Amino acid sequence: MSNNIISIFGSEIFLEILKEIKFLSKFQFKNYENLKLCLKENESKDEEKVVVLFINKNNKKLFADVKKIRFPLLLLHSPNIDINISSDALDTLEVPFKIWEFDKKITSLISRNEYLKNSFIKLGDYVIDKNERKIKKNNIDLKLSEKEINFLILFSQQKEPIKKNLVLEKAWKYS
């Protein structure tokens, strides 16, 4: 987890506090003043990151843009604000909170995001969901057996055409 970046929007003071805390030194921190820039930059990078957004009554309308989340997102908010966004990559934390709760949420979001990334394999126009054992294309799902999924995973990992003997060897390994 040494390459993890926490991007913070909405509180520069909170960023300074986090930098001073030693047990959170496994993260790099970055502050944003512009929400669209924060979301755009975190959408395009490949390293593990978590975006922390402070929501209050004044800036709640800004978050209408946050519909499809492709990165872990932690929303910090007061108890009187309703959060109506749902995603596997989203978590919330009410202010005030203990710092170990914050660390726990960040770690959980990163782990959950890594699990989700490893659950889906893109193979041409198809998306293989290893957990549900389905293959999807154009909003059509096809349920597969475990062996069929294993063969598709094998094919997706190959860099060059698969020879007949190699297929048989690897098939025995997966069965």
Short mmCIF file of C-alpha atoms in Angstrom, two decimals:
data_model
loop_
_atom_site.label_atom_id
_atom_site.label_comp_id
_atom_site.label_asym_id
_atom_site.label_seq_id
_atom_site.Cartn_x
_atom_site.Cartn_y
_atom_site.Cartn_z
CA MET A 1 0.00 0.00 0.00
CA SER A 2 2.93 2.37 -0.30
CA ASN A 3 1.76 3.84 -3.64
CA ASN A 4 -1.68 4.81 -2.37
CA ILE A 5 -2.82 8.36 -2.91
CA ILE A 6 -5.56 10.08 -0.95
CA SER A 7 -7.05 13.01 -2.87
CA ILE A 8 -8.97 15.42 -0.67
CA PHE A 9 -11.58 17.93 -1.77
CA GLY A 10 -13.21 20.35 0.62
CA SER A 11 -10.80 20.72 3.54
CA GLU A 12 -7.18 21.83 3.32
CA ILE A 13 -6.98 21.82 7.14
CA PHE A 14 -7.88 18.13 7.23
CA LEU A 15 -5.07 17.46 4.75
CA GLU A 16 -2.55 19.16 7.06
CA ILE A 17 -3.79 17.09 10.01
CA LEU A 18 -3.43 13.85 8.04
CA LYS A 19 0.13 14.72 7.03
CA GLU A 20 1.08 15.08 10.70
CA ILE A 21 -0.29 11.68 11.74
CA LYS A 22 2.45 9.06 11.62
CA PHE A 23 0.41 5.87 11.17
CA LEU A 24 -1.12 7.27 7.97
CA SER A 25 2.33 7.85 6.46
CA LYS A 26 1.76 4.88 4.14
CA PHE A 27 -0.32 7.26 1.98
CA GLN A 28 0.53 10.22 -0.21
CA PHE A 29 -1.87 13.15 0.05
CA LYS A 30 -3.08 15.65 -2.53
CA ASN A 31 -5.50 18.55 -2.04
CA TYR A 32 -7.93 19.87 -4.63
CA GLU A 33 -9.85 23.14 -4.72
CA ASN A 34 -11.81 22.17 -7.85
CA LEU A 35 -14.11 19.10 -7.67
CA LYS A 36 -14.20 18.49 -11.45
CA LEU A 37 -10.40 18.56 -11.63
CA CYS A 38 -10.17 16.19 -8.65
CA LEU A 39 -12.57 13.69 -10.23
CA LYS A 40 -10.97 13.96 -13.68
CA GLU A 41 -7.40 13.42 -12.46
CA ASN A 42 -8.35 10.48 -10.26
CA GLU A 43 -10.39 8.89 -13.03
CA SER A 44 -7.42 8.79 -15.40
CA LYS A 45 -4.58 7.53 -13.19
CA ASP A 46 -3.64 3.88 -12.70
CA GLU A 47 -2.24 3.90 -9.19
CA GLU A 48 -4.37 3.01 -6.18
CA LYS A 49 -6.16 6.04 -4.88
CA VAL A 50 -9.03 7.09 -2.68
CA VAL A 51 -10.90 10.35 -3.09
CA VAL A 52 -12.15 11.94 0.12
CA LEU A 53 -14.93 14.48 -0.35
CA PHE A 54 -16.24 16.73 2.40
CA ILE A 55 -19.95 17.35 1.94
CA ASN A 56 -21.76 20.20 3.63
CA LYS A 57 -25.01 22.05 2.94
CA ASN A 58 -23.22 24.64 0.78
CA ASN A 59 -21.45 22.24 -1.60
CA LYS A 60 -23.90 19.30 -1.67
CA LYS A 61 -25.21 20.35 -5.10
CA LEU A 62 -21.71 19.93 -6.57
CA PHE A 63 -21.90 16.19 -5.99
CA ALA A 64 -24.74 15.66 -8.45
CA ASP A 65 -21.96 15.06 -11.02
CA VAL A 66 -20.65 12.08 -9.06
CA LYS A 67 -22.78 9.37 -10.69
CA LYS A 68 -20.46 6.70 -12.08
CA ILE A 69 -17.58 6.15 -9.72
CA ARG A 70 -14.58 4.22 -11.05
CA PHE A 71 -12.38 4.77 -8.02
CA PRO A 72 -12.80 4.42 -4.25
CA LEU A 73 -14.69 7.37 -2.80
CA LEU A 74 -15.14 8.29 0.86
CA LEU A 75 -17.75 10.93 1.66
CA LEU A 76 -17.30 12.79 4.95
CA HIS A 77 -20.48 14.53 6.07
CA SER A 78 -22.41 15.80 9.06
CA PRO A 79 -25.25 13.60 10.41
CA ASN A 80 -27.98 15.91 9.07
CA ILE A 81 -27.02 15.47 5.38
CA ASP A 82 -28.55 12.60 3.37
CA ILE A 83 -26.31 10.75 0.95
CA ASN A 84 -28.21 9.22 -1.99
CA ILE A 85 -25.31 7.83 -4.01
CA SER A 86 -24.62 4.11 -3.95
CA SER A 87 -21.73 2.17 -5.38
CA ASP A 88 -19.40 -0.68 -4.44
CA ALA A 89 -16.56 1.84 -4.49
CA LEU A 90 -18.31 4.27 -2.11
CA ASP A 91 -18.34 4.58 1.65
CA THR A 92 -19.44 7.31 4.04
CA LEU A 93 -18.25 8.54 7.41
CA GLU A 94 -20.06 10.98 9.66
CA VAL A 95 -18.16 13.89 11.17
CA PRO A 96 -16.86 13.90 13.91
CA PHE A 97 -14.99 10.60 13.71
CA LYS A 98 -12.00 8.90 15.24
CA ILE A 99 -8.90 8.78 13.05
CA TRP A 100 -8.67 4.98 13.27
CA GLU A 101 -12.20 4.82 11.78
CA PHE A 102 -10.95 6.92 8.88
CA ASP A 103 -7.94 4.64 8.38
CA LYS A 104 -10.19 1.57 8.52
CA LYS A 105 -12.57 3.01 5.87
CA ILE A 106 -9.68 3.96 3.57
CA THR A 107 -8.09 0.51 3.85
CA SER A 108 -11.45 -1.16 3.29
CA LEU A 109 -12.17 0.92 0.19
CA ILE A 110 -8.78 0.12 -1.31
CA SER A 111 -9.21 -3.61 -0.63
CA ARG A 112 -12.75 -3.62 -2.02
CA ASN A 113 -11.63 -1.78 -5.15
CA GLU A 114 -8.76 -4.22 -5.69
CA TYR A 115 -11.16 -7.16 -5.28
CA LEU A 116 -13.56 -5.65 -7.84
CA LYS A 117 -10.73 -4.99 -10.31
CA ASN A 118 -9.59 -8.61 -10.07
CA SER A 119 -13.15 -9.92 -10.46
CA PHE A 120 -13.64 -8.66 -14.01
CA ILE A 121 -11.62 -9.59 -17.09
CA LYS A 122 -12.04 -7.81 -20.41
CA LEU A 123 -11.71 -10.17 -23.36
CA GLY A 124 -12.37 -8.30 -26.61
CA ASP A 125 -15.95 -7.02 -26.47
CA TYR A 126 -16.78 -9.40 -23.63
CA VAL A 127 -16.53 -8.89 -19.87
CA ILE A 128 -15.99 -11.96 -17.73
CA ASP A 129 -17.31 -11.73 -14.16
CA LYS A 130 -15.34 -14.36 -12.24
CA ASN A 131 -17.43 -14.05 -9.06
CA GLU A 132 -20.85 -14.49 -10.65
CA ARG A 133 -19.46 -16.85 -13.33
CA LYS A 134 -20.98 -14.87 -16.17
CA ILE A 135 -19.84 -13.47 -19.45
CA LYS A 136 -21.42 -10.22 -20.62
CA LYS A 137 -21.70 -8.41 -23.93
CA ASN A 138 -24.14 -5.67 -24.96
CA ASN A 139 -26.18 -6.04 -21.73
CA ILE A 140 -26.64 -9.78 -22.33
CA ASP A 141 -25.44 -12.14 -19.61
CA LEU A 142 -24.59 -15.79 -20.06
CA LYS A 143 -24.10 -18.02 -17.02
CA LEU A 144 -21.04 -20.27 -17.28
CA SER A 145 -19.69 -23.27 -15.42
CA GLU A 146 -16.51 -23.04 -13.39
CA LYS A 147 -14.52 -24.93 -16.04
CA GLU A 148 -15.76 -22.60 -18.77
CA ILE A 149 -14.69 -19.59 -16.69
CA ASN A 150 -11.28 -21.20 -16.09
CA PHE A 151 -10.82 -21.76 -19.84
CA LEU A 152 -11.74 -18.14 -20.60
CA ILE A 153 -9.28 -16.94 -17.96
CA LEU A 154 -6.62 -19.18 -19.51
CA PHE A 155 -7.32 -17.77 -22.98
CA SER A 156 -7.27 -14.18 -21.72
CA GLN A 157 -3.81 -14.66 -20.17
CA GLN A 158 -2.18 -15.96 -23.35
CA LYS A 159 -0.01 -13.56 -25.33
CA GLU A 160 0.27 -15.77 -28.43
CA PRO A 161 -1.95 -18.38 -30.11
CA ILE A 162 -2.52 -21.45 -27.99
CA LYS A 163 -1.23 -24.76 -29.36
CA LYS A 164 -3.30 -27.91 -28.98
CA ASN A 165 -0.91 -29.66 -26.52
CA LEU A 166 -0.59 -26.55 -24.38
CA VAL A 167 -4.39 -26.31 -24.10
CA LEU A 168 -4.61 -29.91 -22.92
CA GLU A 169 -1.79 -29.45 -20.38
CA LYS A 170 -3.29 -26.29 -18.90
CA ALA A 171 -6.82 -27.75 -18.96
CA TRP A 172 -5.68 -30.62 -16.75
CA LYS A 173 -4.04 -28.17 -14.38
CA TYR A 174 -7.32 -26.22 -13.94
CA SER A 175 -9.57 -29.29 -13.57
#
